[in-house]
Amino acid sequence: MAGNFAFYRYHPSLAAAVIFVILFGLTTLFNIIQICTRRTWYFIPLAIGGIFEVVGYIGRIMSSNDPLSRNAFIIQQLLLLVAPALFAASIYIVLGRIIILVDGERYSLIRQKFLTAVFVSGDVISFLVQGAGGAILGSSDGDQDSVTLGQNLVIVGLFVQLFFFAAFVVVAGIFHWRLEGSRSSSSSPSSAVNISVLPWKRHLVVLYCTSALILVRSIFRVAEYLQGNAGSLLGHEVFLYLFDAVFMLGVMIVFNVVHPSQVTEALSERLRGESAGGLVEGAQGDAFEMQRAKGGRDSRLWV
């Protein structure tokens, strides 16, 4: 118990929390099965984010039973805040694989080997700052200085997330535009990769859709904390479920339906084909290129 300090300006809904524990539990379980059966270990952050969502809404179930429980409030506050950062990390990793798949590094603003590191680093900063802010808010007991500090940290973390995510969307969009342009331009550098038979466009569209969901959710969270505890967004539970729970559930379901293992499998098949072609040709130059691709194959698939 936290004295007479109320963590919520409403009584948390038990029914809503139970529904989303079940829904996030199902889609997270399906994602874990997909990761294990298709060996897409790089997609583990998405599953961890799903687990955070499940435990976060369990925290809201606990809050429904005891709205003054500090532990329940901290659980839901922290985990629901930072889970989307893990979803974002998964999205960054998928773009890197799409770039490798189409041999399109020359069309990317950021070299593929740096792309994931740059955006995931920003994601980690956002994760840590939001987590610190959420922890301070949960332990504030209504102290105004602590509340203000916690809210400011959450806002800074959310702005960091928005900045890197917006930059990522720009990088992905320019890559897409340049790649499409190269297909219709005879003056563009040629590539041995026939991208017309690869599933790159479908997965880029998925990245755009999931990115839009996370961006809208993050904008909502920024507005929520900018308004403060007296604002209408923090004062009405429906907004949390409408702009956070539903949108993040949508991200997980989209990746259930269009799983990035298709990109990994297509890349493996392409690299095997290139290796086989190099062996048939038998020329020294081609053999060297084949050996170079063969040596880098595992790292490109799993980084």
CSV table of C-alpha atoms in Angstrom, one decimal:
chain,number,residue,atom,x,y,z
A,1,MET,CA,0.0,0.0,0.0
A,2,ALA,CA,1.1,3.6,-0.6
A,3,GLY,CA,-0.7,5.5,2.0
A,4,ASN,CA,-3.6,7.5,0.6
A,5,PHE,CA,-1.8,8.3,-2.6
A,6,ALA,CA,-3.8,7.2,-5.7
A,7,PHE,CA,-1.8,5.9,-8.6
A,8,TYR,CA,-4.8,6.1,-10.9
A,9,ARG,CA,-7.6,8.6,-11.5
A,10,TYR,CA,-10.0,5.8,-12.3
A,11,HIS,CA,-10.5,2.2,-11.1
A,12,PRO,CA,-8.6,0.0,-13.6
A,13,SER,CA,-10.8,-2.3,-15.5
A,14,LEU,CA,-10.4,-6.0,-14.7
A,15,ALA,CA,-12.2,-7.2,-17.8
A,16,ALA,CA,-10.1,-5.1,-20.2
A,17,ALA,CA,-6.9,-6.2,-18.5
A,18,VAL,CA,-7.9,-9.9,-18.6
A,19,ILE,CA,-8.8,-9.7,-22.3
A,20,PHE,CA,-5.5,-8.2,-23.3
A,21,VAL,CA,-3.5,-10.7,-21.1
A,22,ILE,CA,-5.2,-13.5,-23.1
A,23,LEU,CA,-4.7,-11.8,-26.5
A,24,PHE,CA,-1.1,-10.8,-26.0
A,25,GLY,CA,-0.5,-14.3,-24.4
A,26,LEU,CA,-1.8,-16.0,-27.5
A,27,THR,CA,0.1,-13.9,-30.1
A,28,THR,CA,3.3,-14.1,-28.0
A,29,LEU,CA,3.1,-17.9,-27.7
A,30,PHE,CA,2.6,-18.1,-31.5
A,31,ASN,CA,5.6,-15.8,-32.1
A,32,ILE,CA,7.8,-18.0,-29.8
A,33,ILE,CA,6.7,-21.1,-31.7
A,34,GLN,CA,7.5,-19.3,-35.0
A,35,ILE,CA,10.9,-18.3,-33.7
A,36,CYS,CA,11.8,-21.8,-32.6
A,37,THR,CA,10.4,-23.7,-35.6
A,38,ARG,CA,11.9,-21.3,-38.1
A,39,ARG,CA,15.1,-20.5,-36.2
A,40,THR,CA,14.7,-16.8,-36.4
A,41,TRP,CA,16.6,-16.1,-33.2
A,42,TYR,CA,17.1,-12.4,-34.2
A,43,PHE,CA,13.4,-11.9,-33.6
A,44,ILE,CA,13.6,-12.8,-29.9
A,45,PRO,CA,13.2,-9.1,-28.9
A,46,LEU,CA,9.6,-9.1,-30.3
A,47,ALA,CA,8.8,-12.1,-28.2
A,48,ILE,CA,10.3,-10.5,-25.1
A,49,GLY,CA,8.2,-7.4,-25.8
A,50,GLY,CA,5.1,-9.6,-26.0
A,51,ILE,CA,6.0,-11.1,-22.6
A,52,PHE,CA,6.4,-7.6,-21.2
A,53,GLU,CA,2.9,-6.7,-22.5
A,54,VAL,CA,1.4,-9.9,-20.9
A,55,VAL,CA,3.0,-9.2,-17.5
A,56,GLY,CA,2.2,-5.5,-17.8
A,57,TYR,CA,-1.5,-6.2,-18.1
A,58,ILE,CA,-1.3,-8.8,-15.3
A,59,GLY,CA,-0.1,-5.8,-13.3
A,60,ARG,CA,-3.2,-4.0,-14.3
A,61,ILE,CA,-5.3,-7.0,-13.1
A,62,MET,CA,-3.5,-6.7,-9.8
A,63,SER,CA,-4.2,-2.9,-9.8
A,64,SER,CA,-7.9,-3.6,-10.4
A,65,ASN,CA,-7.9,-5.7,-7.2
A,66,ASP,CA,-5.9,-3.2,-5.3
A,67,PRO,CA,-5.5,0.2,-6.9
A,68,LEU,CA,-3.2,1.4,-4.2
A,69,SER,CA,-0.6,-1.4,-4.7
A,70,ARG,CA,2.7,0.2,-5.5
A,71,ASN,CA,4.2,-3.0,-7.0
A,72,ALA,CA,1.3,-3.6,-9.3
A,73,PHE,CA,1.5,0.0,-10.6
A,74,ILE,CA,5.3,-0.2,-11.2
A,75,ILE,CA,4.9,-3.5,-13.0
A,76,GLN,CA,2.4,-2.2,-15.5
A,77,GLN,CA,4.0,1.3,-15.7
A,78,LEU,CA,7.4,0.0,-16.6
A,79,LEU,CA,6.6,-2.9,-18.8
A,80,LEU,CA,3.9,-1.3,-20.9
A,81,LEU,CA,6.1,1.8,-21.4
A,82,VAL,CA,9.2,-0.1,-22.7
A,83,ALA,CA,7.7,-3.1,-24.6
A,84,PRO,CA,7.4,-1.1,-27.9
A,85,ALA,CA,11.1,-0.4,-27.8
A,86,LEU,CA,11.7,-4.1,-28.2
A,87,PHE,CA,9.2,-4.2,-31.1
A,88,ALA,CA,11.1,-1.4,-32.7
A,89,ALA,CA,14.4,-3.2,-32.3
A,90,SER,CA,12.9,-6.2,-34.2
A,91,ILE,CA,11.8,-3.9,-37.0
A,92,TYR,CA,15.3,-2.4,-37.4
A,93,ILE,CA,16.8,-5.9,-37.7
A,94,VAL,CA,14.4,-6.9,-40.4
A,95,LEU,CA,15.3,-4.0,-42.6
A,96,GLY,CA,18.9,-5.0,-42.4
A,97,ARG,CA,18.0,-8.4,-43.7
A,98,ILE,CA,15.9,-7.1,-46.5
A,99,ILE,CA,18.9,-4.9,-47.7
A,100,ILE,CA,21.1,-8.0,-47.7
A,101,LEU,CA,18.5,-10.1,-49.5
A,102,VAL,CA,18.3,-7.7,-52.5
A,103,ASP,CA,22.0,-6.9,-52.4
A,104,GLY,CA,21.0,-3.3,-52.0
A,105,GLU,CA,23.4,-1.7,-49.6
A,106,ARG,CA,24.3,0.9,-52.2
A,107,TYR,CA,20.7,2.2,-52.0
A,108,SER,CA,20.7,2.6,-48.3
A,109,LEU,CA,21.6,5.9,-46.6
A,110,ILE,CA,23.4,3.9,-43.8
A,111,ARG,CA,25.6,0.9,-44.6
A,112,GLN,CA,23.9,-2.3,-43.6
A,113,LYS,CA,26.5,-3.4,-41.1
A,114,PHE,CA,26.0,-0.1,-39.2
A,115,LEU,CA,22.2,0.3,-39.7
A,116,THR,CA,21.0,-2.1,-37.0
A,117,ALA,CA,23.7,-1.0,-34.5
A,118,VAL,CA,22.7,2.7,-35.0
A,119,PHE,CA,19.0,2.3,-34.5
A,120,VAL,CA,19.1,-0.4,-31.8
A,121,SER,CA,21.5,1.9,-29.9
A,122,GLY,CA,19.0,4.6,-30.0
A,123,ASP,CA,16.3,2.1,-28.9
A,124,VAL,CA,18.4,1.1,-25.9
A,125,ILE,CA,18.8,4.7,-24.8
A,126,SER,CA,15.1,5.2,-25.1
A,127,PHE,CA,14.4,2.0,-23.2
A,128,LEU,CA,16.7,2.9,-20.3
A,129,VAL,CA,15.5,6.5,-20.0
A,130,GLN,CA,11.8,5.5,-20.2
A,131,GLY,CA,12.4,2.7,-17.7
A,132,ALA,CA,14.1,5.1,-15.3
A,133,GLY,CA,11.3,7.6,-15.6
A,134,GLY,CA,8.7,4.9,-15.0
A,135,ALA,CA,10.5,3.6,-11.9
A,136,ILE,CA,10.7,7.1,-10.4
A,137,LEU,CA,7.0,7.7,-11.1
A,138,GLY,CA,6.1,4.4,-9.5
A,139,SER,CA,8.1,5.2,-6.3
A,140,SER,CA,7.1,8.8,-6.0
A,141,ASP,CA,4.2,8.5,-3.5
A,142,GLY,CA,2.8,11.7,-4.9
A,143,ASP,CA,6.0,13.8,-4.3
A,144,GLN,CA,5.7,16.5,-6.9
A,145,ASP,CA,9.4,16.8,-7.6
A,146,SER,CA,9.7,13.1,-8.2
A,147,VAL,CA,6.6,13.0,-10.3
A,148,THR,CA,7.9,15.8,-12.5
A,149,LEU,CA,11.3,14.2,-12.8
A,150,GLY,CA,9.8,10.9,-13.7
A,151,GLN,CA,7.4,12.4,-16.3
A,152,ASN,CA,10.2,14.4,-17.8
A,153,LEU,CA,12.4,11.3,-18.2
A,154,VAL,CA,9.6,9.4,-19.8
A,155,ILE,CA,9.0,12.3,-22.2
A,156,VAL,CA,12.7,12.5,-23.1
A,157,GLY,CA,12.8,8.7,-23.7
A,158,LEU,CA,9.7,8.8,-25.9
A,159,PHE,CA,11.2,11.7,-27.9
A,160,VAL,CA,14.4,9.7,-28.4
A,161,GLN,CA,12.3,6.8,-29.6
A,162,LEU,CA,10.3,9.0,-31.9
A,163,PHE,CA,13.5,10.6,-33.4
A,164,PHE,CA,15.2,7.3,-34.2
A,165,PHE,CA,12.0,5.8,-35.4
A,166,ALA,CA,11.2,8.7,-37.7
A,167,ALA,CA,14.8,8.6,-39.0
A,168,PHE,CA,14.4,4.8,-39.6
A,169,VAL,CA,11.2,5.3,-41.6
A,170,VAL,CA,13.1,7.9,-43.8
A,171,VAL,CA,16.0,5.5,-44.3
A,172,ALA,CA,13.6,2.7,-45.2
A,173,GLY,CA,11.6,4.9,-47.6
A,174,ILE,CA,14.6,6.2,-49.4
A,175,PHE,CA,16.0,2.7,-49.8
A,176,HIS,CA,12.7,1.6,-51.2
A,177,TRP,CA,12.5,4.5,-53.6
A,178,ARG,CA,16.1,4.0,-54.8
A,179,LEU,CA,15.6,0.3,-55.2
A,180,GLU,CA,12.4,0.8,-57.3
A,181,GLY,CA,14.2,3.4,-59.4
A,182,SER,CA,17.1,1.0,-60.1
A,183,ARG,CA,14.7,-1.5,-61.6
A,184,SER,CA,13.5,1.0,-64.3
A,185,SER,CA,16.8,2.7,-65.0
A,186,SER,CA,19.3,1.3,-67.5
A,187,SER,CA,22.0,3.5,-66.1
A,188,SER,CA,21.8,2.1,-62.5
A,189,PRO,CA,24.6,-0.3,-61.3
A,190,SER,CA,23.7,-3.8,-62.3
A,191,SER,CA,23.3,-6.6,-59.8
A,192,ALA,CA,23.3,-10.4,-60.3
A,193,VAL,CA,20.3,-10.6,-57.9
A,194,ASN,CA,16.9,-10.9,-59.6
A,195,ILE,CA,14.9,-9.0,-57.0
A,196,SER,CA,11.6,-9.5,-58.8
A,197,VAL,CA,11.4,-13.1,-57.5
A,198,LEU,CA,12.3,-12.1,-53.9
A,199,PRO,CA,9.7,-11.1,-51.2
A,200,TRP,CA,11.3,-7.8,-50.3
A,201,LYS,CA,8.5,-5.5,-51.1
A,202,ARG,CA,5.9,-7.4,-49.1
A,203,HIS,CA,8.1,-7.2,-46.0
A,204,LEU,CA,8.9,-3.5,-46.5
A,205,VAL,CA,5.2,-2.8,-46.5
A,206,VAL,CA,4.9,-4.7,-43.2
A,207,LEU,CA,7.7,-2.6,-41.8
A,208,TYR,CA,5.8,0.6,-42.8
A,209,CYS,CA,2.5,-0.7,-41.2
A,210,THR,CA,4.1,-1.7,-38.0
A,211,SER,CA,6.2,1.4,-37.8
A,212,ALA,CA,3.1,3.5,-38.2
A,213,LEU,CA,1.4,1.7,-35.3
A,214,ILE,CA,4.4,2.3,-33.0
A,215,LEU,CA,4.8,5.9,-34.1
A,216,VAL,CA,1.1,6.7,-33.4
A,217,ARG,CA,1.4,4.9,-30.0
A,218,SER,CA,4.5,6.9,-29.1
A,219,ILE,CA,2.9,10.2,-30.1
A,220,PHE,CA,0.0,9.3,-27.9
A,221,ARG,CA,2.3,8.5,-25.0
A,222,VAL,CA,4.2,11.8,-25.4
A,223,ALA,CA,0.9,13.7,-25.4
A,224,GLU,CA,-0.2,11.8,-22.3
A,225,TYR,CA,2.8,12.7,-20.3
A,226,LEU,CA,3.0,16.3,-21.6
A,227,GLN,CA,-0.6,16.8,-20.3
A,228,GLY,CA,0.5,15.5,-16.9
A,229,ASN,CA,-1.5,13.7,-14.3
A,230,ALA,CA,-4.4,16.2,-14.5
A,231,GLY,CA,-4.7,15.7,-18.3
A,232,SER,CA,-7.6,13.9,-19.9
A,233,LEU,CA,-5.4,11.2,-21.5
A,234,LEU,CA,-4.1,9.9,-18.1
A,235,GLY,CA,-7.5,10.4,-16.6
A,236,HIS,CA,-9.4,8.0,-18.9
A,237,GLU,CA,-8.4,4.4,-19.2
A,238,VAL,CA,-10.0,3.9,-22.6
A,239,PHE,CA,-7.2,5.9,-24.3
A,240,LEU,CA,-4.5,3.5,-23.0
A,241,TYR,CA,-6.3,0.5,-24.5
A,242,LEU,CA,-7.3,2.3,-27.7
A,243,PHE,CA,-3.9,3.8,-28.6
A,244,ASP,CA,-1.4,1.5,-26.8
A,245,ALA,CA,-2.9,-2.0,-26.2
A,246,VAL,CA,-4.7,-2.3,-29.6
A,247,PHE,CA,-1.9,-0.8,-31.6
A,248,MET,CA,0.8,-3.0,-30.0
A,249,LEU,CA,-1.3,-6.1,-30.4
A,250,GLY,CA,-1.7,-5.2,-34.0
A,251,VAL,CA,2.1,-5.1,-34.4
A,252,MET,CA,2.4,-8.6,-33.0
A,253,ILE,CA,-0.4,-10.0,-35.1
A,254,VAL,CA,1.0,-8.5,-38.3
A,255,PHE,CA,4.3,-10.3,-37.7
A,256,ASN,CA,2.4,-13.5,-36.9
A,257,VAL,CA,0.8,-13.3,-40.3
A,258,VAL,CA,3.8,-12.1,-42.3
A,259,HIS,CA,6.8,-13.6,-40.5
A,260,PRO,CA,10.3,-12.3,-41.4
A,261,SER,CA,11.5,-15.9,-41.6
A,262,GLN,CA,10.5,-15.6,-45.3
A,263,VAL,CA,13.3,-13.1,-45.8
A,264,THR,CA,15.8,-15.3,-44.0
A,265,GLU,CA,14.8,-18.4,-46.1
A,266,ALA,CA,14.9,-16.4,-49.3
A,267,LEU,CA,18.4,-15.1,-48.5
A,268,SER,CA,19.6,-18.6,-47.6
A,269,GLU,CA,18.3,-19.9,-50.9
A,270,ARG,CA,19.9,-17.1,-52.9
A,271,LEU,CA,23.3,-17.6,-51.3
A,272,ARG,CA,23.2,-21.3,-51.9
A,273,GLY,CA,22.4,-20.6,-55.5
A,274,GLU,CA,25.3,-18.2,-55.8
A,275,SER,CA,27.7,-20.7,-54.3
A,276,ALA,CA,26.6,-23.4,-56.6
A,277,GLY,CA,26.9,-21.1,-59.6
A,278,GLY,CA,30.4,-20.2,-58.6
A,279,LEU,CA,31.5,-23.8,-58.4
A,280,VAL,CA,30.2,-24.5,-61.9
A,281,GLU,CA,32.0,-21.6,-63.4
A,282,GLY,CA,35.3,-22.6,-61.9
A,283,ALA,CA,37.2,-19.4,-62.8
A,284,GLN,CA,39.6,-18.0,-60.2
A,285,GLY,CA,37.9,-14.6,-60.0
A,286,ASP,CA,34.4,-16.2,-59.6
A,287,ALA,CA,35.7,-18.7,-57.1
A,288,PHE,CA,37.2,-15.9,-55.0
A,289,GLU,CA,33.8,-14.1,-54.9
A,290,MET,CA,32.1,-17.3,-54.1
A,291,GLN,CA,34.4,-18.1,-51.2
A,292,ARG,CA,34.0,-14.5,-49.9
A,293,ALA,CA,30.2,-14.9,-49.9
A,294,LYS,CA,30.4,-18.3,-48.4
A,295,GLY,CA,32.6,-17.0,-45.6
A,296,GLY,CA,30.2,-14.2,-44.7
A,297,ARG,CA,27.0,-16.1,-45.1
A,298,ASP,CA,26.4,-17.1,-41.4
A,299,SER,CA,27.2,-13.6,-40.1
A,300,ARG,CA,24.9,-12.0,-42.6
A,301,LEU,CA,22.0,-14.3,-41.7
A,302,TRP,CA,22.3,-14.0,-38.0
A,303,VAL,CA,23.5,-10.5,-37.2
